[in-house]
Every structure is written in structure tokens, then in C-alpha cells.
PDB file of C-alpha atoms and ligand atoms in Angstrom:
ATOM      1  CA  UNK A  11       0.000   0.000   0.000  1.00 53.00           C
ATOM      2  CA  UNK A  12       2.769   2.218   0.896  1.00 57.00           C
ATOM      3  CA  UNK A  13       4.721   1.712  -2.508  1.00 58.00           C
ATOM      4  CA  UNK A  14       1.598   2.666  -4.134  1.00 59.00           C
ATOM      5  CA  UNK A  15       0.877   6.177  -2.407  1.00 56.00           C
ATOM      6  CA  UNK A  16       4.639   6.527  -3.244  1.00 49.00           C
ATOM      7  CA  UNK A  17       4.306   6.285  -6.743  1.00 52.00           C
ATOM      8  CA  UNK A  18       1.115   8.128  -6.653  1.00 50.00           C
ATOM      9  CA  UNK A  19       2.910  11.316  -5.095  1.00 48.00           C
ATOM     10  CA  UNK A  20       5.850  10.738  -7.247  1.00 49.00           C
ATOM     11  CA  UNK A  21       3.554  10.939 -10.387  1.00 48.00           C
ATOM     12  CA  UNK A  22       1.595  13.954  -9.250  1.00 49.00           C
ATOM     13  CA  UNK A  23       5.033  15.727  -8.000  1.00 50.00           C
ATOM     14  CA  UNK A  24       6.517  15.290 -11.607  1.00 49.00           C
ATOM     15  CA  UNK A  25       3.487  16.429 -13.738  1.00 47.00           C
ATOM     16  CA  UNK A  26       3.252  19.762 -11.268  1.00 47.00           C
ATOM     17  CA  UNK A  27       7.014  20.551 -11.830  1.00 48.00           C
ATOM     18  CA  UNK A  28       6.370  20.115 -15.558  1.00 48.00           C
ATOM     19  CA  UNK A  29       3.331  22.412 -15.300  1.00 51.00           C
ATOM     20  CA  UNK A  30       5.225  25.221 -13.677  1.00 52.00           C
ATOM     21  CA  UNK A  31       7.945  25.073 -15.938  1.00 54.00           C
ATOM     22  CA  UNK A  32       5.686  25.397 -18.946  1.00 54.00           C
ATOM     23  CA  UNK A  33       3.751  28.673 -17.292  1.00 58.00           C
ATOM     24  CA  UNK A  34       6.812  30.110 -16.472  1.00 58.00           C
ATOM     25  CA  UNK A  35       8.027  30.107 -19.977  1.00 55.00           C
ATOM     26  CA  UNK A  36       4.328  31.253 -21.329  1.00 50.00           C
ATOM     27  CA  UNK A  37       4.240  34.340 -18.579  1.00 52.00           C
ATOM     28  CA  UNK A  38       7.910  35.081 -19.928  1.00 55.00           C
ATOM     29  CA  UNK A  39       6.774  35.150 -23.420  1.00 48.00           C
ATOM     30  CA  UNK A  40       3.768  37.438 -22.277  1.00 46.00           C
ATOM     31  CA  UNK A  41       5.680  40.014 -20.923  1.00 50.00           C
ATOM     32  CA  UNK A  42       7.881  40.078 -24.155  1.00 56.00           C
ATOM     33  CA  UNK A  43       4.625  40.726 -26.014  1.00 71.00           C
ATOM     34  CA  UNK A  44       2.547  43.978 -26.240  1.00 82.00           C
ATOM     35  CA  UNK A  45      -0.654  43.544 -24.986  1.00 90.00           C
ATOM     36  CA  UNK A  46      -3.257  46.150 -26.600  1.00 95.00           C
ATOM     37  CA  UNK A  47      -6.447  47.313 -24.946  1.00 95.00           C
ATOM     38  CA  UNK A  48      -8.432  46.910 -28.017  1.00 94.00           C
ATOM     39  CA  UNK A  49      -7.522  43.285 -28.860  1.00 94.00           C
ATOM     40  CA  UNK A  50      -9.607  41.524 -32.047  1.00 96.00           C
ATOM     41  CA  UNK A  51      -9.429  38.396 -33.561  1.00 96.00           C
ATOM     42  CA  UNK A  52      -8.320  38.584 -37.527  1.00 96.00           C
ATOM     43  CA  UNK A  53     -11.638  37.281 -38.172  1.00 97.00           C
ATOM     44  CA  UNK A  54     -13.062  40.115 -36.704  1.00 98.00           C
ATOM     45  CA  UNK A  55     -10.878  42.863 -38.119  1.00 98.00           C
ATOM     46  CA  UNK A  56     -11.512  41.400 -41.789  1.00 98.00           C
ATOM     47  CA  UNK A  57     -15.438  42.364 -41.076  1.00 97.00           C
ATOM     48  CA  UNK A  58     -14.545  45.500 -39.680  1.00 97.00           C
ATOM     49  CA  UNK A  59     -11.913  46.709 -42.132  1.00 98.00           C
ATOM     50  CA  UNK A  60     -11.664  47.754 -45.884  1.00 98.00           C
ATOM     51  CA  UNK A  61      -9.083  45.167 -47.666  1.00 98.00           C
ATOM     52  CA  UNK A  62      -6.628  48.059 -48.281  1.00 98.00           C
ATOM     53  CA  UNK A  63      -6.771  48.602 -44.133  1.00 98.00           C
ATOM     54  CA  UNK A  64      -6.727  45.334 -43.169  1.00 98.00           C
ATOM     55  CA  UNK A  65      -3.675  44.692 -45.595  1.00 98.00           C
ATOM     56  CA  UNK A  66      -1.935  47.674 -43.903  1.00 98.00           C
ATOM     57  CA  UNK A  67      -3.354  47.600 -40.641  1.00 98.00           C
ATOM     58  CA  UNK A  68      -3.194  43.906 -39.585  1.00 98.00           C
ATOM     59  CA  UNK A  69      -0.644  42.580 -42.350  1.00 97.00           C
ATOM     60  CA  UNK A  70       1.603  45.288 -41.711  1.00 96.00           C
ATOM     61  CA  UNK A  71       1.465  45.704 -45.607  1.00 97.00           C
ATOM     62  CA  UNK A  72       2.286  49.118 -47.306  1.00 97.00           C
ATOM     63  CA  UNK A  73      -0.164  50.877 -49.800  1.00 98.00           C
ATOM     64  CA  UNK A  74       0.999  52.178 -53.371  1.00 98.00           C
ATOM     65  CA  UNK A  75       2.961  55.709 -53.293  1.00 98.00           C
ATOM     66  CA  UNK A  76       0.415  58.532 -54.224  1.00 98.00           C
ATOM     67  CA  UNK A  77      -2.836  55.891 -53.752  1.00 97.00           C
ATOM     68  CA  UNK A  78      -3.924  57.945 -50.273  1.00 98.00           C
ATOM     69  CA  UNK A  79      -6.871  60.507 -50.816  1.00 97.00           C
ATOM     70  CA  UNK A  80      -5.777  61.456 -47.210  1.00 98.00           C
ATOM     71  CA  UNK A  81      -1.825  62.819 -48.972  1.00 97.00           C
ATOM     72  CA  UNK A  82      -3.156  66.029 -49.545  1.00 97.00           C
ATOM     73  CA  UNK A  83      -5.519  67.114 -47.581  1.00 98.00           C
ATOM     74  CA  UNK A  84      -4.611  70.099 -45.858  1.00 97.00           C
ATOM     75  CA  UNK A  85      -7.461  70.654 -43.852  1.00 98.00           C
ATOM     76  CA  UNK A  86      -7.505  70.973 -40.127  1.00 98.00           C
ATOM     77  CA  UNK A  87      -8.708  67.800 -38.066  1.00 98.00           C
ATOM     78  CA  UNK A  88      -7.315  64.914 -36.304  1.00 98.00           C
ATOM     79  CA  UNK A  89      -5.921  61.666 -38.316  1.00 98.00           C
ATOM     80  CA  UNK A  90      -7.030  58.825 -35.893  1.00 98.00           C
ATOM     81  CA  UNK A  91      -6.833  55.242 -36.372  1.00 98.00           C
ATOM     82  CA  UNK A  92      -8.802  53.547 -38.981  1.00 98.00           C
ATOM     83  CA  UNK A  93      -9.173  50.383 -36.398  1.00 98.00           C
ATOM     84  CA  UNK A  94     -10.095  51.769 -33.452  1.00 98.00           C
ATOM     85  CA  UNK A  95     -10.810  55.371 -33.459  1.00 98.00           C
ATOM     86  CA  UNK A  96      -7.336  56.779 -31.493  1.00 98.00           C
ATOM     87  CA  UNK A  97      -6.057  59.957 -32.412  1.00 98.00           C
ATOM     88  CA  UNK A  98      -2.878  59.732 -33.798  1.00 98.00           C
ATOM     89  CA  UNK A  99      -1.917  63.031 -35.645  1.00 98.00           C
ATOM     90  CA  UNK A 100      -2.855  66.671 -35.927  1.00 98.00           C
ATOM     91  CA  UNK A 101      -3.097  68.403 -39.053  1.00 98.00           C
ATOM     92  CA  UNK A 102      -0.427  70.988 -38.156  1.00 98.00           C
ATOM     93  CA  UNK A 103       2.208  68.301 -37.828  1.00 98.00           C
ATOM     94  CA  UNK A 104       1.401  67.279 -41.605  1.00 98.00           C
ATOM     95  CA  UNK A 105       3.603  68.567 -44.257  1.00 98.00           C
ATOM     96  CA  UNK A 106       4.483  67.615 -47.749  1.00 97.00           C
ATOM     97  CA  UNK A 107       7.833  65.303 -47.868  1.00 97.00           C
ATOM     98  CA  UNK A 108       7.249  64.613 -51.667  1.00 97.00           C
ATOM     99  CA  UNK A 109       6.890  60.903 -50.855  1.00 97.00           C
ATOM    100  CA  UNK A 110       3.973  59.813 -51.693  1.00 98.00           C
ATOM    101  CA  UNK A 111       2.709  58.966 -48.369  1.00 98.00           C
ATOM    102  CA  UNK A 112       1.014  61.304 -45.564  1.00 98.00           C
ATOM    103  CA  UNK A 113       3.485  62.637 -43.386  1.00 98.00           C
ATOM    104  CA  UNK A 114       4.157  64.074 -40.417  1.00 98.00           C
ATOM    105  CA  UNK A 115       6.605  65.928 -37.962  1.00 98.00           C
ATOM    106  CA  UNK A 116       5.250  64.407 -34.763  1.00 97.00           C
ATOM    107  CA  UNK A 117       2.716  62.014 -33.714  1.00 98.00           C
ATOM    108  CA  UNK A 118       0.372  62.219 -30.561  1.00 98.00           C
ATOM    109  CA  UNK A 119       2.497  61.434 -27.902  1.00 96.00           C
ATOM    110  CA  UNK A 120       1.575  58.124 -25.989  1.00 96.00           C
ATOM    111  CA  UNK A 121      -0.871  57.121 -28.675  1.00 98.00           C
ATOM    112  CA  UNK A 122       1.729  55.672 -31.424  1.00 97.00           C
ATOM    113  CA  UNK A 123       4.205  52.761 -30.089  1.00 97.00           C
ATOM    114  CA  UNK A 124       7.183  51.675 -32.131  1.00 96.00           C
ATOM    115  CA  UNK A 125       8.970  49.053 -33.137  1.00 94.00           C
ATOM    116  CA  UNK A 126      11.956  47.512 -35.331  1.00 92.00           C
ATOM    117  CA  UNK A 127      12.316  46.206 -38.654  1.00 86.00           C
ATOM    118  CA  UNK A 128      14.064  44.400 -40.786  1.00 89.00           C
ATOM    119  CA  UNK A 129      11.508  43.832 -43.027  1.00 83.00           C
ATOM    120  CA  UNK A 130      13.507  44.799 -46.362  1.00 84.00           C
ATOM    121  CA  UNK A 131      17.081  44.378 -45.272  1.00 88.00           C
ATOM    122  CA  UNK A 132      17.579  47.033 -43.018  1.00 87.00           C
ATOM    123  CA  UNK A 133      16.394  48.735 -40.017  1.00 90.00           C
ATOM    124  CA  UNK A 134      13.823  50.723 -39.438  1.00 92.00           C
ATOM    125  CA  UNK A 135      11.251  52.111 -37.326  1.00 96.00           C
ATOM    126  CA  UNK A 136       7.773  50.496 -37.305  1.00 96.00           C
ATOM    127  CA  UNK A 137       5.128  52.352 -35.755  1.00 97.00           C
ATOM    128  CA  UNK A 138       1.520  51.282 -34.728  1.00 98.00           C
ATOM    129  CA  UNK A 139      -1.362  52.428 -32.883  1.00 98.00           C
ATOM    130  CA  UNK A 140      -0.739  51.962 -29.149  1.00 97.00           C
ATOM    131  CA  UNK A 141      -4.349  50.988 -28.566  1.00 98.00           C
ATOM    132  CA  UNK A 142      -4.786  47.941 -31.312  1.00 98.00           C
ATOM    133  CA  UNK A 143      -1.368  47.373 -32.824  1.00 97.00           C
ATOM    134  CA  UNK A 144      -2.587  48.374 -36.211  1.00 98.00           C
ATOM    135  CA  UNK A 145       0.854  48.925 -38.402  1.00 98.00           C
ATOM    136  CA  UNK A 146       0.513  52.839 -39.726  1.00 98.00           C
ATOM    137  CA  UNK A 147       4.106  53.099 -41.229  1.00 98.00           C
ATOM    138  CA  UNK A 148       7.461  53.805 -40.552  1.00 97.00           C
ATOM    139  CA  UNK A 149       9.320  57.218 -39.012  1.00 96.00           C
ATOM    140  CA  UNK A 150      13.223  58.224 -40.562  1.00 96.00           C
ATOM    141  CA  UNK A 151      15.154  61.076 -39.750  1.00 96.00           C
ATOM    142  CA  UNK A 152      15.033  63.222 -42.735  1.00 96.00           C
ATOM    143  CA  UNK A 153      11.590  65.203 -41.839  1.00 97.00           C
ATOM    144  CA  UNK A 154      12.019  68.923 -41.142  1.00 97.00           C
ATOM    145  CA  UNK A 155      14.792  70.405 -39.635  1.00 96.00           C
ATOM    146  CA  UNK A 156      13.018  73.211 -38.244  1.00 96.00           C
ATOM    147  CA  UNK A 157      10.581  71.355 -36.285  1.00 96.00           C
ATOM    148  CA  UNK A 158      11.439  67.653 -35.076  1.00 97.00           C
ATOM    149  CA  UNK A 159      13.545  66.405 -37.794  1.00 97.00           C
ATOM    150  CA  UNK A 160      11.499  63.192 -38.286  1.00 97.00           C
ATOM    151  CA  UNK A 161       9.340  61.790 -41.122  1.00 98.00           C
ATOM    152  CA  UNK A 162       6.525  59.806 -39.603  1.00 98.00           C
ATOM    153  CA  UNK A 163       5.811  58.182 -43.245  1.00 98.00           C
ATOM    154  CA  UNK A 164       2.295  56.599 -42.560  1.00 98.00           C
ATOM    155  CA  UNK A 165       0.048  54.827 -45.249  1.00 98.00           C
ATOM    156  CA  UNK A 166      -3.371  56.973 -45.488  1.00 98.00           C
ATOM    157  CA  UNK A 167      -5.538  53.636 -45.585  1.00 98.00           C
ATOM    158  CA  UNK A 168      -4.454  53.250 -41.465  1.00 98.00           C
ATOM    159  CA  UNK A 169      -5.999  56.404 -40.988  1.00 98.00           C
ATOM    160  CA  UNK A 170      -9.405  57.972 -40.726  1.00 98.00           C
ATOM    161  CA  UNK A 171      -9.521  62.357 -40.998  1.00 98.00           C
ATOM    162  CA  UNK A 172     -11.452  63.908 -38.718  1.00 98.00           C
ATOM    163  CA  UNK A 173     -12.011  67.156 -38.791  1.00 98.00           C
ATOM    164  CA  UNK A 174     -12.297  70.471 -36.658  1.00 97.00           C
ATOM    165  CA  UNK A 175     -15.636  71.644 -35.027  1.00 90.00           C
ATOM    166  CA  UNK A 176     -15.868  75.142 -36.063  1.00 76.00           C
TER     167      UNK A 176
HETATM  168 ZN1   ZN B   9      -5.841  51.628 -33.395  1.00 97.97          ZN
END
């Protein structure tokens, strides 16, 4: 009877040290991951979404140079995301970098989160909406000198215009 309890415990001892093991290495993994407050599955963002945004938004894919209706406006408003509604750039930080793509000087602070890529052989600077993860472009350091020197280069089918009350 004894042996038996023995083995019992043994068995139940070795398939909780397991267990642990494993969530330790999931809860490591979560913290390496962004969480986002407005969390979808890809089923649901391909109802939600246009193809174009959920190619850009959710596929981190890049729309054609010059394709944006949003490139030149220059009317005062707020850019927020096409996903979920977060305001992500003001019309005064817009200007024309001649790239085909809206761009700006600055984003909203604490609503756009970046990242790194290496997507086409080098590095560069993904951003994406801090509140869904939705991929909006990339920044460089060639924007305007006078202001912040960046180039938030942004494809215009991540973003929704909204503009001023008068
Ligand atoms: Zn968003």
C-alpha cells in the first residue's frame, strides 16, 4: 500500500514541476509581447476593415505611393486610427515630404508605439497604434529640420480624418 501512495505522489510531483515550468516560460513570453487594450481576432478585423486597411493595418502591408486621398488634404482635423478610433496626428504636424505617403513631424504622444524592422534588409522604425497594434508606417530622420527632424511616413488607408468643429 505504501509503494503505491509513493508512486502516486511521485507521479503527481513530476506532472506539477512540468506544469510550472511550462507557465513560467508562457508568462515570460507574455511580458515580451505587447498587450493592446483593443484586442480583435483577424476574423473580426476582416469584417470590420476595408481590404486596403486590413492589408496595412493587420498585415503590416504598405499601400501604393500617391494611392492615399488622405496625402493632400490640408485641412484641419485629427488623423485617428482607422481600427479603433485613437487619435494619432494633428493636421499641423502634416507637411508635404514629396513621398507619396502622408506625413508628419510628430505624432500624438503616448498614442503611437514603435517598433523595429528588418523587413527589407535594413532597419527601421515600425510604428503602430498603441491601442490595437494596427501597423501605420514607418518614421526616418530626414523630416524637417526646423521642427522635429522626423518623417513619420504613414500609409493613409491606417488612418481615418477627422475634422475640426468650427
Ligand atoms: Zn488603433
Amino acid at each position: 500500500m505504501k509503494k503505491y501512495v509513493c508512486i502516486i505522489l511521485l507521479i503527481s510531483m513530476g506532472c506539477k514541476g512540468v506544469s510550472q515550468e511550462k507557465e513560467s516560460v508562457i508568462a515570460e513570453k507574455a511580458e515580451q509581447t505587447e498587450t493592446f487594450d483593443v484586442d480583435k481576432t483577424e476574423e473580426e478585423w476582416r469584417r470590420e476593415l476595408t481590404d486596403m486597411q486590413f492589408y496595412v493595418l493587420r498585415k503590416a502591408g504598405t499601400e501604393n505611393a500617391g494611392s492615399s486621398e488622405l496625402l493632400n488634404n490640408k485641412k484641419a482635423g485629427t488623423y485617428v486610427c482607422a481600427g479603433c478610433g485613437t487619435a494619432l496626428f494633428k493636421s499641423e504636424n502634416k507637411f508635404d515630404s514629396g513621398s507619396g505617403w502622408p506625413s508628419f513631424d510628430q505624432e500624438i504622444e503616448g498614442n503611437v508605439a514603435y517598433d523595429v524592422d528588418y523587413k527589407i534588409g535594413y532597419k527601421r522604425t515600425e510604428e503602430h497604434c498603441a491601442v490595437c497594434g494596427g501597423h501605420l508606417g514607418h518614421v526616418f530622420e530626414d523630416g524637417p529640420r526646423e521642427t522635429t527632424g522626423l518623417r513619420h511616413c504613414i500609409n493613409g488607408a491606417a488612418l481615418r480624418f477627422v475634422p475640426d468643429q468650427k
